[in-house]
Short mmCIF file of C-alpha atoms in Angstrom, two decimals:
data_model
loop_
_atom_site.label_atom_id
_atom_site.label_comp_id
_atom_site.label_asym_id
_atom_site.label_seq_id
_atom_site.Cartn_x
_atom_site.Cartn_y
_atom_site.Cartn_z
CA TYR V 27 101.92 81.91 76.70
CA GLN V 28 101.64 80.21 80.08
CA ASN V 29 103.33 77.74 82.37
CA SER V 30 102.93 77.08 86.09
CA ILE V 31 104.62 77.94 89.38
CA ASP V 32 104.30 76.47 92.86
CA TYR V 33 103.60 78.49 95.97
CA ALA V 34 102.96 77.85 99.65
CA SER V 35 100.02 79.20 101.62
CA ASP V 36 97.66 78.25 104.45
CA ASN V 37 100.39 77.22 106.86
CA TRP V 38 102.68 76.24 103.97
CA THR V 39 100.30 73.95 102.11
CA ARG V 40 101.60 73.83 98.54
CA TYR V 41 99.57 74.91 95.50
CA SER V 42 100.21 75.66 91.83
CA THR V 43 99.15 78.63 89.76
CA PHE V 44 99.90 80.10 86.33
CA ARG V 45 102.66 82.25 84.86
CA SER V 46 101.67 84.32 81.80
CA TYR V 47 103.90 86.55 79.67
CA CYS V 48 103.71 89.31 77.11
CA SER V 49 106.11 91.84 75.55
CA ALA V 50 105.46 94.93 73.46
CA PRO V 51 107.25 98.11 72.37
CA HIS V 52 107.04 100.93 74.89
CA PRO V 53 104.45 103.45 73.64
CA THR V 54 106.70 106.51 74.06
CA LEU V 55 110.32 105.38 74.66
CA PRO V 56 112.10 104.49 71.38
CA ASP V 57 113.88 101.13 71.13
CA THR V 58 112.45 100.09 74.52
CA VAL V 59 110.48 96.92 75.24
CA VAL V 60 108.06 96.33 78.10
CA SER V 61 108.07 92.67 79.21
CA ILE V 62 105.43 91.64 81.73
CA GLU V 63 104.89 88.50 83.74
CA ARG V 64 101.60 87.86 85.52
CA GLN V 65 101.29 85.11 88.12
CA GLY V 66 98.01 83.88 89.53
CA PRO V 67 95.36 83.59 90.55
CA PHE V 68 96.30 83.30 94.21
CA GLN V 69 93.83 82.99 97.04
CA SER V 70 94.32 84.13 100.62
CA HIS V 71 91.98 83.89 103.59
CA GLY V 72 93.02 86.61 106.01
CA ASN V 73 94.27 86.34 109.59
CA LEU V 74 97.89 86.66 108.48
CA ASP V 75 97.63 84.03 105.75
CA TRP V 76 100.94 84.05 103.87
CA SER V 77 101.59 83.21 100.23
CA ARG V 78 105.22 82.44 99.51
CA VAL V 79 106.88 81.96 96.12
CA GLU V 80 110.39 80.64 96.49
CA THR V 81 113.21 81.55 94.12
CA TYR V 82 112.41 80.79 90.48
CA ASP V 83 114.09 81.63 87.17
CA ASP V 84 113.42 83.41 83.87
CA VAL V 85 111.32 86.30 85.13
CA ALA V 86 109.15 87.77 82.35
CA SER V 87 110.54 85.11 79.98
CA LEU V 88 113.53 87.30 79.14
CA LYS V 89 116.22 84.64 78.94
CA GLU V 90 116.14 84.19 75.18
CA GLN V 91 116.18 87.93 74.51
CA ILE V 92 119.01 88.97 76.83
CA SER V 93 121.38 85.99 76.79
CA LYS V 94 124.84 86.87 75.43
CA ARG V 95 123.81 90.51 75.10
CA THR V 96 124.25 93.71 77.04
CA VAL V 97 120.90 95.25 77.90
CA TYR V 98 119.82 98.23 79.98
CA VAL V 99 116.80 98.13 82.25
CA VAL V 100 115.23 101.59 82.38
CA GLY V 101 112.15 100.89 84.46
CA ARG V 102 110.51 98.21 86.61
CA LEU V 103 107.41 97.35 88.61
CA PHE V 104 106.29 94.75 91.15
CA ALA V 105 102.63 95.00 92.13
CA VAL V 106 99.77 93.00 93.64
CA VAL V 107 96.76 93.39 91.35
CA ASP V 108 93.23 92.13 90.79
CA ALA V 109 92.01 90.29 87.68
CA ASN V 110 91.59 93.63 85.86
CA GLY V 111 95.16 94.71 86.60
CA ASP V 112 94.15 97.31 89.20
CA ILE V 113 96.67 97.52 92.04
CA ILE V 114 95.54 96.21 95.43
CA ARG V 115 96.89 98.50 98.11
CA TYR V 116 98.20 97.66 101.57
CA PRO V 117 96.06 96.88 103.52
CA PRO V 118 94.70 94.26 102.92
CA LEU V 119 97.72 92.66 101.19
CA HIS V 120 101.17 93.34 102.61
CA VAL V 121 104.23 92.71 100.45
CA HIS V 122 106.66 91.40 103.04
CA HIS V 123 109.36 91.36 100.38
CA ALA V 124 109.77 90.97 96.64
CA HIS V 125 113.21 90.66 95.06
CA VAL V 126 114.19 90.26 91.41
CA HIS V 127 117.88 89.64 90.70
CA PRO V 128 119.57 90.17 87.31
CA TYR V 129 120.95 86.63 87.11
CA PRO V 130 119.59 83.07 87.45
CA THR V 131 119.38 81.02 90.65
CA SER V 132 122.49 79.03 89.72
CA GLU V 133 124.58 82.18 90.16
CA MET V 134 123.02 83.35 93.45
CA LYS V 135 125.57 81.80 95.83
CA LYS V 136 128.47 83.09 93.76
CA LYS V 137 127.13 86.63 93.92
CA ILE V 138 126.37 86.56 97.65
CA THR V 139 129.60 84.93 98.81
CA LEU V 140 132.02 86.81 96.56
CA ASP V 141 134.51 88.26 99.07
CA ASN V 142 131.68 87.95 101.62
CA ASP V 143 130.48 91.28 100.28
CA PHE V 144 126.73 91.79 99.90
CA VAL V 145 127.32 94.79 97.64
CA HIS V 146 127.70 92.16 94.91
CA HIS V 147 124.22 90.81 95.70
CA HIS V 148 122.43 93.01 93.19
CA VAL V 149 118.68 93.55 93.44
CA LEU V 150 117.17 94.80 90.21
CA ILE V 151 113.58 95.09 91.46
CA GLN V 152 112.46 95.20 95.07
CA ALA V 153 109.24 96.01 96.88
CA HIS V 154 108.24 95.90 100.54
CA GLY V 155 105.29 96.91 102.65
CA ASP V 156 106.43 100.52 102.75
CA ALA V 157 106.97 100.84 98.99
CA GLU V 158 103.81 102.86 98.37
CA CYS V 159 103.85 106.62 98.76
CA THR V 160 101.33 108.65 100.69
CA ASN V 161 98.23 109.51 98.67
CA ALA V 162 99.42 113.11 98.36
CA ASP V 163 102.69 111.97 96.82
CA GLY V 164 101.34 109.47 94.31
CA GLY V 165 100.18 106.40 96.25
CA THR V 166 100.73 103.26 94.20
CA ASP V 167 102.36 105.28 91.38
CA CYS V 168 105.56 104.95 93.42
CA LEU V 169 105.61 101.22 92.71
CA LEU V 170 106.73 102.05 89.16
CA HIS V 171 110.41 103.01 89.10
CA GLN V 172 111.59 104.64 85.89
CA LEU V 173 115.12 106.00 85.50
CA PRO V 174 115.86 109.43 84.04
CA ASP V 175 116.33 109.58 80.27
CA GLY V 176 119.68 108.23 79.19
CA GLN V 177 120.29 106.06 82.28
CA GLY V 178 119.91 102.31 82.76
CA TYR V 179 120.78 99.34 84.92
CA ARG V 180 123.38 97.56 82.82
CA ILE V 181 122.93 93.78 82.53
CA VAL V 182 125.80 91.95 80.81
CA LYS V 183 125.34 88.47 79.30
CA SER V 184 122.72 87.42 81.84
CA SER V 185 120.99 84.09 81.32
CA GLY V 186 117.76 85.33 82.85
CA PHE V 187 116.50 86.91 86.07
CA ASN V 188 115.34 85.16 89.25
CA ALA V 189 112.78 86.28 91.82
CA ASN V 190 111.15 85.44 95.13
CA TYR V 191 108.46 87.08 97.26
CA GLU V 192 106.01 86.71 100.15
CA ILE V 193 102.54 88.26 100.44
CA ASN V 194 100.63 88.51 103.73
CA ASP V 195 96.83 88.90 104.00
CA VAL V 196 96.44 91.12 107.07
CA ARG V 197 92.64 91.04 107.26
CA TYR V 198 91.31 89.89 110.62
CA GLY V 199 87.94 88.30 111.27
CA VAL V 200 85.79 85.18 111.25
CA GLU V 201 84.54 83.59 108.01
CA LEU V 202 86.33 86.04 105.77
CA LYS V 203 85.77 85.63 102.07
CA PRO V 204 88.76 84.34 100.08
CA LEU V 205 90.65 87.16 98.40
CA GLU V 206 91.82 86.49 94.84
CA TYR V 207 94.83 88.36 93.54
CA TYR V 208 97.65 88.27 90.97
CA ILE V 209 101.25 89.42 90.80
CA ASP V 210 102.48 91.66 87.97
CA ILE V 211 106.20 92.07 87.29
CA ALA V 212 107.14 94.51 84.52
CA VAL V 213 110.60 95.16 83.10
CA MET V 214 111.31 98.04 80.69
CA TRP V 215 114.54 97.34 78.81
CA THR V 216 116.56 98.27 75.74
CA TYR V 217 119.66 97.21 73.80
CA ARG V 218 120.52 100.88 73.24
CA LYS V 219 123.50 101.95 75.34
CA ARG V 220 122.72 104.01 78.43
CA VAL V 221 124.76 105.57 81.21
CA ALA V 222 125.05 102.73 83.74
CA THR V 223 123.58 103.51 87.17
CA THR V 224 124.03 101.76 90.51
CA PHE V 225 121.81 98.95 91.75
CA LEU V 226 122.00 100.33 95.31
CA GLN V 227 118.76 101.97 96.42
CA MET V 228 118.08 104.17 99.44
CA GLY V 229 114.97 105.96 100.64
CA ASN V 230 111.59 105.39 102.21
CA PRO V 231 108.72 105.97 99.76
CA ALA V 232 106.25 105.53 102.65
CA LEU V 233 107.32 109.02 103.74
CA GLY V 234 106.44 110.31 100.29
CA ARG V 235 110.04 110.88 99.23
#
C-alpha cells in the first residue's frame, strides 16, 4: 500500500512523493521476513541539487509487527535506485547521509541526551557517500549488510523505526535533464532469538574492506 512523504529540493522548495511497502518471507533464511519501503519518484537537476527527507516514522511499515515484541534484525539495505530497482551508483547521486534508528522520533531526544552519551544513539542502518566498495570488492553489493548466521541486532518493544537522509546530485552542466530516482530501504528481521550484536560500526567500505 502507499502513503506520501514530504521532501525538500531545489534550494529547499518542498514537494511530496510516495511511500510504498511490501513484506515477504526470505527465500533462504527460515523464519525471516524481508520488509521493504520504496520512496519516490524524486527528481533532481544536477549542479549540487539536494533532496532532503527529514526525520519520519514507521520505516517499512513495521510498527504493527514489532510493537511489544523482541525482534532481531539480521540484514539491512539503503540504496538509491531507478524505477526498475537497479542501484544508481555514485556519481551521479551522492548519499550525504542516511540513518535509520530502531525507535520512533518521539524517543530520539531521550536516546541522544541520556547521560550525554552518544553511544546510546543507536543507528540500525546507515549509508554515506563512501558506502560502496571498489568494483573489485563487490561495488554496490556492499550496500547490503547481512550478519553472520545466528547473530542479530536485538530490538526490544520498539514502536517503529525512524529515518532521515539527504541525496546530492553532483552532475555539473547546463540544461541537464532531470534525473528520476527512488529510495529503497530493506529490513531483514525475525522473532527467532539470535545472539545480540552491537550497533556500533567501524570501517571504510570505500577501501574495499
